[in-house]
Amino acid sequence: EDKVVQSPLSLVVHEGDTVTLNCSYEVTNFRSLLWYKQEKKAPTFLFMLTSSGIEKKSGRLSSILDKKELFSILNITATQTGDSAVYLCAVGTSGSRLTFGEGTQLTVNP
Amino acid sequence: SQTIHQWPATLVQPVGSPLSLECTVEGTSNPNLYWYRQAAGRGLQLLFYSVGIGQISSEVPQNLSASRPQDRQFILSSKKLLLSDSGFYLCAWSFSQVNYGYTFGSGTRLTVV
């Protein structure tokens, strides 16, 4: 059975802090790893990673994948209150299916 | 561009009542379609997915069923709701290749009372 584990499950920081969210996986037929941000409603796409060691970056957010050790991290620098959300990690396998982790609830306090 | 519509946004239903949630996609043909449930704002559990009209795969045995009567329409149903069916239901679509990721609908918050 495919498995995706995220840690920590919740995190409370102050504005300006840097955070690192973790995602490890055990799946068959790995194809991609995706990060989503979910506020009130639908998850919104952040990154898709398919190759090890290549950092994806968007503003203050960045992510990297290690296919040998089977994990990914999502970094957020200089956090803002608007970064408060649930961050979901998902792994894509054959047949275009995604298996999601439990998510990390990030709270950024002013 | 592609868009996905899901309704209703919120729903309060009594135990034992039927359910019908609808999802439609515009701007693409033959999408893969998915129904997920999210409990307590955490991880997403895949309920059903479909790769074509009339083709439904069920991931977990439950009180729910899904149908795809048209290429870009996906319906989640129940004949008799249980309290445990409460949750946040998300419809999503993807191209046939997972490398493009999923796009989610805005979700339906279902409360069974």
PDB file of N, CA, C and O in Angstrom, chain A residues 8-10 31-32 34 36 38 40-45 48 50 86 88 92-93 95-105, chain B residues 9 32 34 36 38 41-46 49 51 59 88 90 94-107 109:
ATOM      1  N   PRO A   8       6.155  18.208  10.633  1.00  0.00           N
ATOM      2  CA  PRO A   8       5.270  17.882  11.741  1.00  0.00           C
ATOM      3  C   PRO A   8       3.806  17.967  11.311  1.00  0.00           C
ATOM      4  O   PRO A   8       3.513  18.466  10.236  1.00  0.00           O
ATOM      5  N   LEU A   9       2.905  17.498  12.149  1.00  0.00           N
ATOM      6  CA  LEU A   9       1.494  17.603  11.815  1.00  0.00           C
ATOM      7  C   LEU A   9       0.996  19.030  12.009  1.00  0.00           C
ATOM      8  O   LEU A   9       0.064  19.460  11.323  1.00  0.00           O
ATOM      9  N   SER A  10       1.589  19.740  12.956  1.00  0.00           N
ATOM     10  CA  SER A  10       1.233  21.140  13.137  1.00  0.00           C
ATOM     11  C   SER A  10       2.456  21.912  13.599  1.00  0.00           C
ATOM     12  O   SER A  10       3.377  21.344  14.200  1.00  0.00           O
ATOM     13  N   ARG A  31       6.149   8.534  -9.728  1.00  0.00           N
ATOM     14  CA  ARG A  31       6.232   9.363 -10.923  1.00  0.00           C
ATOM     15  C   ARG A  31       6.503  10.820 -10.578  1.00  0.00           C
ATOM     16  O   ARG A  31       7.203  11.523 -11.296  1.00  0.00           O
ATOM     17  N   SER A  32       5.901  11.311  -9.493  1.00  0.00           N
ATOM     18  CA  SER A  32       6.098  12.722  -9.150  1.00  0.00           C
ATOM     19  C   SER A  32       5.683  12.955  -7.710  1.00  0.00           C
ATOM     20  O   SER A  32       4.974  12.148  -7.107  1.00  0.00           O
ATOM     21  N   LEU A  34       4.105  16.188  -5.339  1.00  0.00           N
ATOM     22  CA  LEU A  34       3.476  17.501  -5.456  1.00  0.00           C
ATOM     23  C   LEU A  34       3.218  18.095  -4.083  1.00  0.00           C
ATOM     24  O   LEU A  34       2.934  17.374  -3.129  1.00  0.00           O
ATOM     25  N   TYR A  36       0.832  21.066  -2.177  1.00  0.00           N
ATOM     26  CA  TYR A  36      -0.339  21.922  -2.289  1.00  0.00           C
ATOM     27  C   TYR A  36      -0.487  22.745  -1.016  1.00  0.00           C
ATOM     28  O   TYR A  36      -0.106  22.319   0.071  1.00  0.00           O
ATOM     29  N   GLN A  38      -3.505  24.554   1.245  1.00  0.00           N
ATOM     30  CA  GLN A  38      -4.947  24.593   1.415  1.00  0.00           C
ATOM     31  C   GLN A  38      -5.323  25.555   2.523  1.00  0.00           C
ATOM     32  O   GLN A  38      -4.945  25.350   3.670  1.00  0.00           O
ATOM     33  N   LYS A  40      -8.981  27.830   3.113  1.00  0.00           N
ATOM     34  CA  LYS A  40     -10.334  27.472   3.536  1.00  0.00           C
ATOM     35  C   LYS A  40     -10.952  26.361   2.689  1.00  0.00           C
ATOM     36  O   LYS A  40     -11.704  25.540   3.174  1.00  0.00           O
ATOM     37  N   LYS A  41     -10.635  26.354   1.441  1.00  0.00           N
ATOM     38  CA  LYS A  41     -11.355  25.445   0.536  1.00  0.00           C
ATOM     39  C   LYS A  41     -10.414  24.543  -0.245  1.00  0.00           C
ATOM     40  O   LYS A  41      -9.737  23.696   0.312  1.00  0.00           O
ATOM     41  N   ALA A  42     -10.383  24.730  -1.549  1.00  0.00           N
ATOM     42  CA  ALA A  42      -9.663  23.783  -2.395  1.00  0.00           C
ATOM     43  C   ALA A  42      -8.148  23.935  -2.265  1.00  0.00           C
ATOM     44  O   ALA A  42      -7.628  25.039  -2.162  1.00  0.00           O
ATOM     45  N   PRO A  43      -7.415  22.828  -2.260  1.00  0.00           N
ATOM     46  CA  PRO A  43      -5.948  22.910  -2.304  1.00  0.00           C
ATOM     47  C   PRO A  43      -5.493  23.590  -3.594  1.00  0.00           C
ATOM     48  O   PRO A  43      -6.064  23.353  -4.659  1.00  0.00           O
ATOM     49  N   THR A  44      -4.488  24.421  -3.472  1.00  0.00           N
ATOM     50  CA  THR A  44      -3.912  25.060  -4.648  1.00  0.00           C
ATOM     51  C   THR A  44      -2.492  24.556  -4.851  1.00  0.00           C
ATOM     52  O   THR A  44      -1.743  24.362  -3.906  1.00  0.00           O
ATOM     53  N   PHE A  45      -2.148  24.373  -6.099  1.00  0.00           N
ATOM     54  CA  PHE A  45      -0.884  23.758  -6.481  1.00  0.00           C
ATOM     55  C   PHE A  45       0.297  24.685  -6.182  1.00  0.00           C
ATOM     56  O   PHE A  45       0.252  25.892  -6.454  1.00  0.00           O
ATOM     57  N   MET A  48       5.601  20.774  -8.371  1.00  0.00           N
ATOM     58  CA  MET A  48       5.686  19.376  -8.746  1.00  0.00           C
ATOM     59  C   MET A  48       7.154  19.032  -8.954  1.00  0.00           C
ATOM     60  O   MET A  48       7.873  19.756  -9.647  1.00  0.00           O
ATOM     61  N   THR A  50       9.960  15.951  -9.917  1.00  0.00           N
ATOM     62  CA  THR A  50      10.138  14.628 -10.499  1.00  0.00           C
ATOM     63  C   THR A  50      11.584  14.163 -10.449  1.00  0.00           C
ATOM     64  O   THR A  50      11.843  12.961 -10.533  1.00  0.00           O
ATOM     65  N   VAL A  86      -2.941  24.671   5.628  1.00  0.00           N
ATOM     66  CA  VAL A  86      -2.513  23.276   5.662  1.00  0.00           C
ATOM     67  C   VAL A  86      -1.714  23.016   4.386  1.00  0.00           C
ATOM     68  O   VAL A  86      -2.158  23.352   3.292  1.00  0.00           O
ATOM     69  N   LEU A  88      -0.138  20.258   1.985  1.00  0.00           N
ATOM     70  CA  LEU A  88      -0.335  18.857   1.654  1.00  0.00           C
ATOM     71  C   LEU A  88       0.741  18.387   0.688  1.00  0.00           C
ATOM     72  O   LEU A  88       1.068  19.067  -0.283  1.00  0.00           O
ATOM     73  N   GLY A  92       2.502  11.017  -6.832  1.00  0.00           N
ATOM     74  CA  GLY A  92       1.845  10.461  -8.003  1.00  0.00           C
ATOM     75  C   GLY A  92       2.487   9.161  -8.415  1.00  0.00           C
ATOM     76  O   GLY A  92       3.711   9.057  -8.469  1.00  0.00           O
ATOM     77  N   THR A  93       1.652   8.189  -8.685  1.00  0.00           N
ATOM     78  CA  THR A  93       2.129   6.887  -9.132  1.00  0.00           C
ATOM     79  C   THR A  93       1.486   6.560 -10.473  1.00  0.00           C
ATOM     80  O   THR A  93       0.908   7.436 -11.109  1.00  0.00           O
ATOM     81  N   GLY A  95      -1.017   5.409 -13.392  1.00  0.00           N
ATOM     82  CA  GLY A  95      -2.456   5.579 -13.519  1.00  0.00           C
ATOM     83  C   GLY A  95      -2.947   6.950 -13.118  1.00  0.00           C
ATOM     84  O   GLY A  95      -4.131   7.147 -12.912  1.00  0.00           O
ATOM     85  N   SER A  96      -2.050   7.900 -12.978  1.00  0.00           N
ATOM     86  CA  SER A  96      -2.362   9.304 -12.652  1.00  0.00           C
ATOM     87  C   SER A  96      -3.024   9.476 -11.294  1.00  0.00           C
ATOM     88  O   SER A  96      -3.708  10.457 -11.064  1.00  0.00           O
ATOM     89  N   ARG A  97      -2.839   8.554 -10.389  1.00  0.00           N
ATOM     90  CA  ARG A  97      -3.413   8.705  -9.061  1.00  0.00           C
ATOM     91  C   ARG A  97      -2.436   9.389  -8.123  1.00  0.00           C
ATOM     92  O   ARG A  97      -1.235   9.230  -8.241  1.00  0.00           O
ATOM     93  N   LEU A  98      -3.002  10.144  -7.188  1.00  0.00           N
ATOM     94  CA  LEU A  98      -2.196  10.794  -6.158  1.00  0.00           C
ATOM     95  C   LEU A  98      -2.552  10.222  -4.796  1.00  0.00           C
ATOM     96  O   LEU A  98      -3.722  10.038  -4.483  1.00  0.00           O
ATOM     97  N   THR A  99      -1.515   9.968  -3.994  1.00  0.00           N
ATOM     98  CA  THR A  99      -1.715   9.584  -2.600  1.00  0.00           C
ATOM     99  C   THR A  99      -1.258  10.755  -1.748  1.00  0.00           C
ATOM    100  O   THR A  99      -0.119  11.220  -1.878  1.00  0.00           O
ATOM    101  N   PHE A 100      -2.143  11.218  -0.871  1.00  0.00           N
ATOM    102  CA  PHE A 100      -1.860  12.398  -0.065  1.00  0.00           C
ATOM    103  C   PHE A 100      -1.396  12.015   1.327  1.00  0.00           C
ATOM    104  O   PHE A 100      -1.835  11.013   1.907  1.00  0.00           O
ATOM    105  N   GLY A 101      -0.541  12.879   1.890  1.00  0.00           N
ATOM    106  CA  GLY A 101      -0.211  12.787   3.297  1.00  0.00           C
ATOM    107  C   GLY A 101      -1.285  13.459   4.135  1.00  0.00           C
ATOM    108  O   GLY A 101      -2.263  13.993   3.598  1.00  0.00           O
ATOM    109  N   GLU A 102      -1.090  13.437   5.444  1.00  0.00           N
ATOM    110  CA  GLU A 102      -2.081  13.994   6.357  1.00  0.00           C
ATOM    111  C   GLU A 102      -2.055  15.519   6.404  1.00  0.00           C
ATOM    112  O   GLU A 102      -2.968  16.138   6.918  1.00  0.00           O
ATOM    113  N   GLY A 103      -1.003  16.089   5.895  1.00  0.00           N
ATOM    114  CA  GLY A 103      -0.917  17.542   5.896  1.00  0.00           C
ATOM    115  C   GLY A 103      -0.203  18.091   7.120  1.00  0.00           C
ATOM    116  O   GLY A 103      -0.164  17.457   8.182  1.00  0.00           O
ATOM    117  N   THR A 104       0.370  19.268   6.971  1.00  0.00           N
ATOM    118  CA  THR A 104       0.960  20.025   8.081  1.00  0.00           C
ATOM    119  C   THR A 104       0.172  21.306   8.239  1.00  0.00           C
ATOM    120  O   THR A 104       0.078  22.099   7.293  1.00  0.00           O
ATOM    121  N   GLN A 105      -0.390  21.496   9.433  1.00  0.00           N
ATOM    122  CA  GLN A 105      -1.108  22.742   9.727  1.00  0.00           C
ATOM    123  C   GLN A 105      -0.096  23.788  10.205  1.00  0.00           C
ATOM    124  O   GLN A 105       0.467  23.655  11.291  1.00  0.00           O
TER     125      GLN A 105
ATOM    126  N   ALA B   9     -21.854  24.304  -2.190  1.00  0.00           N
ATOM    127  CA  ALA B   9     -20.704  24.615  -1.356  1.00  0.00           C
ATOM    128  C   ALA B   9     -20.876  24.047   0.049  1.00  0.00           C
ATOM    129  O   ALA B   9     -19.913  23.592   0.662  1.00  0.00           O
ATOM    130  N   ASN B  32      -9.353  12.809 -16.444  1.00  0.00           N
ATOM    131  CA  ASN B  32      -9.519  11.893 -15.320  1.00  0.00           C
ATOM    132  C   ASN B  32     -10.223  12.685 -14.218  1.00  0.00           C
ATOM    133  O   ASN B  32      -9.892  13.850 -13.973  1.00  0.00           O
ATOM    134  N   TYR B  34     -11.900  12.728 -10.118  1.00  0.00           N
ATOM    135  CA  TYR B  34     -11.675  12.140  -8.792  1.00  0.00           C
ATOM    136  C   TYR B  34     -12.644  12.747  -7.776  1.00  0.00           C
ATOM    137  O   TYR B  34     -12.981  13.939  -7.846  1.00  0.00           O
ATOM    138  N   TYR B  36     -12.591  13.092  -3.610  1.00  0.00           N
ATOM    139  CA  TYR B  36     -11.847  12.911  -2.375  1.00  0.00           C
ATOM    140  C   TYR B  36     -12.709  13.364  -1.202  1.00  0.00           C
ATOM    141  O   TYR B  36     -13.569  14.232  -1.337  1.00  0.00           O
ATOM    142  N   GLN B  38     -12.175  14.756   2.833  1.00  0.00           N
ATOM    143  CA  GLN B  38     -11.204  15.263   3.800  1.00  0.00           C
ATOM    144  C   GLN B  38     -11.907  15.426   5.127  1.00  0.00           C
ATOM    145  O   GLN B  38     -12.884  16.164   5.242  1.00  0.00           O
ATOM    146  N   GLY B  41     -10.126  18.665   8.200  1.00  0.00           N
ATOM    147  CA  GLY B  41      -9.155  19.535   7.553  1.00  0.00           C
ATOM    148  C   GLY B  41      -7.781  18.932   7.362  1.00  0.00           C
ATOM    149  O   GLY B  41      -6.800  19.661   7.283  1.00  0.00           O
ATOM    150  N   ARG B  42      -7.694  17.634   7.274  1.00  0.00           N
ATOM    151  CA  ARG B  42      -6.364  17.014   7.142  1.00  0.00           C
ATOM    152  C   ARG B  42      -6.214  16.297   5.804  1.00  0.00           C
ATOM    153  O   ARG B  42      -6.562  16.834   4.781  1.00  0.00           O
ATOM    154  N   GLY B  43      -5.688  15.114   5.823  1.00  0.00           N
ATOM    155  CA  GLY B  43      -5.351  14.431   4.580  1.00  0.00           C
ATOM    156  C   GLY B  43      -6.562  14.104   3.732  1.00  0.00           C
ATOM    157  O   GLY B  43      -7.686  14.012   4.213  1.00  0.00           O
ATOM    158  N   LEU B  44      -6.301  13.923   2.446  1.00  0.00           N
ATOM    159  CA  LEU B  44      -7.353  13.620   1.486  1.00  0.00           C
ATOM    160  C   LEU B  44      -7.422  12.118   1.239  1.00  0.00           C
ATOM    161  O   LEU B  44      -6.406  11.487   0.954  1.00  0.00           O
ATOM    162  N   GLN B  45      -8.621  11.602   1.344  1.00  0.00           N
ATOM    163  CA  GLN B  45      -8.842  10.181   1.091  1.00  0.00           C
ATOM    164  C   GLN B  45      -9.527  10.029  -0.258  1.00  0.00           C
ATOM    165  O   GLN B  45     -10.608  10.581  -0.471  1.00  0.00           O
ATOM    166  N   LEU B  46      -8.908   9.296  -1.161  1.00  0.00           N
ATOM    167  CA  LEU B  46      -9.506   9.068  -2.468  1.00  0.00           C
ATOM    168  C   LEU B  46     -10.702   8.129  -2.334  1.00  0.00           C
ATOM    169  O   LEU B  46     -10.587   7.034  -1.783  1.00  0.00           O
ATOM    170  N   TYR B  49     -12.380   7.280  -8.622  1.00  0.00           N
ATOM    171  CA  TYR B  49     -11.788   7.966  -9.760  1.00  0.00           C
ATOM    172  C   TYR B  49     -12.319   7.352 -11.034  1.00  0.00           C
ATOM    173  O   TYR B  49     -12.784   6.203 -11.053  1.00  0.00           O
ATOM    174  N   VAL B  51     -11.634   7.254 -15.421  1.00  0.00           N
ATOM    175  CA  VAL B  51     -10.805   7.586 -16.580  1.00  0.00           C
ATOM    176  C   VAL B  51     -11.644   7.751 -17.834  1.00  0.00           C
ATOM    177  O   VAL B  51     -11.109   8.045 -18.910  1.00  0.00           O
ATOM    178  N   GLU B  59     -12.214   3.185  -4.300  1.00  0.00           N
ATOM    179  CA  GLU B  59     -11.027   2.944  -3.494  1.00  0.00           C
ATOM    180  C   GLU B  59     -11.338   2.385  -2.124  1.00  0.00           C
ATOM    181  O   GLU B  59     -10.522   1.670  -1.552  1.00  0.00           O
ATOM    182  N   PHE B  88     -15.561  17.086   4.220  1.00  0.00           N
ATOM    183  CA  PHE B  88     -15.349  18.035   3.135  1.00  0.00           C
ATOM    184  C   PHE B  88     -15.042  17.222   1.889  1.00  0.00           C
ATOM    185  O   PHE B  88     -14.065  16.470   1.857  1.00  0.00           O
ATOM    186  N   LEU B  90     -14.158  16.891  -2.075  1.00  0.00           N
ATOM    187  CA  LEU B  90     -13.480  17.619  -3.141  1.00  0.00           C
ATOM    188  C   LEU B  90     -13.500  16.805  -4.421  1.00  0.00           C
ATOM    189  O   LEU B  90     -13.176  15.622  -4.434  1.00  0.00           O
ATOM    190  N   SER B  94      -7.671  15.763 -13.746  1.00  0.00           N
ATOM    191  CA  SER B  94      -6.301  15.802 -14.237  1.00  0.00           C
ATOM    192  C   SER B  94      -6.289  15.350 -15.683  1.00  0.00           C
ATOM    193  O   SER B  94      -7.225  14.707 -16.159  1.00  0.00           O
ATOM    194  N   PHE B  95      -5.213  15.701 -16.365  1.00  0.00           N
ATOM    195  CA  PHE B  95      -4.963  15.088 -17.655  1.00  0.00           C
ATOM    196  C   PHE B  95      -4.611  13.630 -17.387  1.00  0.00           C
ATOM    197  O   PHE B  95      -4.372  13.223 -16.258  1.00  0.00           O
ATOM    198  N   SER B  96      -4.497  12.849 -18.402  1.00  0.00           N
ATOM    199  CA  SER B  96      -4.245  11.426 -18.210  1.00  0.00           C
ATOM    200  C   SER B  96      -2.880  11.173 -17.587  1.00  0.00           C
ATOM    201  O   SER B  96      -2.652  10.162 -16.968  1.00  0.00           O
ATOM    202  N   GLN B  97      -1.954  12.107 -17.722  1.00  0.00           N
ATOM    203  CA  GLN B  97      -0.634  11.954 -17.133  1.00  0.00           C
ATOM    204  C   GLN B  97      -0.573  12.682 -15.795  1.00  0.00           C
ATOM    205  O   GLN B  97      -0.887  13.849 -15.706  1.00  0.00           O
ATOM    206  N   VAL B  98      -0.161  12.019 -14.743  1.00  0.00           N
ATOM    207  CA  VAL B  98      -0.140  12.626 -13.418  1.00  0.00           C
ATOM    208  C   VAL B  98       0.865  13.752 -13.318  1.00  0.00           C
ATOM    209  O   VAL B  98       0.770  14.586 -12.443  1.00  0.00           O
ATOM    210  N   ASN B  99       1.818  13.829 -14.216  1.00  0.00           N
ATOM    211  CA  ASN B  99       2.825  14.878 -14.127  1.00  0.00           C
ATOM    212  C   ASN B  99       2.255  16.284 -14.177  1.00  0.00           C
ATOM    213  O   ASN B  99       2.940  17.232 -13.835  1.00  0.00           O
ATOM    214  N   TYR B 100       1.035  16.423 -14.597  1.00  0.00           N
ATOM    215  CA  TYR B 100       0.431  17.745 -14.613  1.00  0.00           C
ATOM    216  C   TYR B 100      -0.321  18.054 -13.327  1.00  0.00           C
ATOM    217  O   TYR B 100      -0.844  19.140 -13.158  1.00  0.00           O
ATOM    218  N   GLY B 101      -0.389  17.095 -12.423  1.00  0.00           N
ATOM    219  CA  GLY B 101      -1.055  17.341 -11.140  1.00  0.00           C
ATOM    220  C   GLY B 101      -2.565  17.410 -11.260  1.00  0.00           C
ATOM    221  O   GLY B 101      -3.131  17.163 -12.317  1.00  0.00           O
ATOM    222  N   TYR B 102      -3.183  17.732 -10.177  1.00  0.00           N
ATOM    223  CA  TYR B 102      -4.633  17.823 -10.111  1.00  0.00           C
ATOM    224  C   TYR B 102      -5.049  19.279  -9.981  1.00  0.00           C
ATOM    225  O   TYR B 102      -4.345  20.088  -9.387  1.00  0.00           O
ATOM    226  N   THR B 103      -6.267  19.562 -10.468  1.00  0.00           N
ATOM    227  CA  THR B 103      -6.923  20.824 -10.162  1.00  0.00           C
ATOM    228  C   THR B 103      -8.200  20.488  -9.403  1.00  0.00           C
ATOM    229  O   THR B 103      -8.991  19.654  -9.855  1.00  0.00           O
ATOM    230  N   PHE B 104      -8.391  21.149  -8.293  1.00  0.00           N
ATOM    231  CA  PHE B 104      -9.514  20.838  -7.414  1.00  0.00           C
ATOM    232  C   PHE B 104     -10.669  21.810  -7.601  1.00  0.00           C
ATOM    233  O   PHE B 104     -10.467  22.991  -7.901  1.00  0.00           O
ATOM    234  N   GLY B 105     -11.861  21.297  -7.379  1.00  0.00           N
ATOM    235  CA  GLY B 105     -13.029  22.149  -7.248  1.00  0.00           C
ATOM    236  C   GLY B 105     -13.007  22.825  -5.887  1.00  0.00           C
ATOM    237  O   GLY B 105     -12.123  22.568  -5.066  1.00  0.00           O
ATOM    238  N   SER B 106     -13.986  23.674  -5.653  1.00  0.00           N
ATOM    239  CA  SER B 106     -13.999  24.480  -4.423  1.00  0.00           C
ATOM    240  C   SER B 106     -14.503  23.707  -3.211  1.00  0.00           C
ATOM    241  O   SER B 106     -14.419  24.199  -2.097  1.00  0.00           O
ATOM    242  N   GLY B 107     -15.015  22.502  -3.414  1.00  0.00           N
ATOM    243  CA  GLY B 107     -15.384  21.646  -2.297  1.00  0.00           C
ATOM    244  C   GLY B 107     -16.810  21.807  -1.819  1.00  0.00           C
ATOM    245  O   GLY B 107     -17.433  22.853  -2.009  1.00  0.00           O
ATOM    246  N   ARG B 109     -18.894  21.173   1.796  1.00  0.00           N
ATOM    247  CA  ARG B 109     -18.843  20.785   3.209  1.00  0.00           C
ATOM    248  C   ARG B 109     -20.177  20.159   3.573  1.00  0.00           C
ATOM    249  O   ARG B 109     -21.203  20.839   3.598  1.00  0.00           O
TER     250      ARG B 109
END
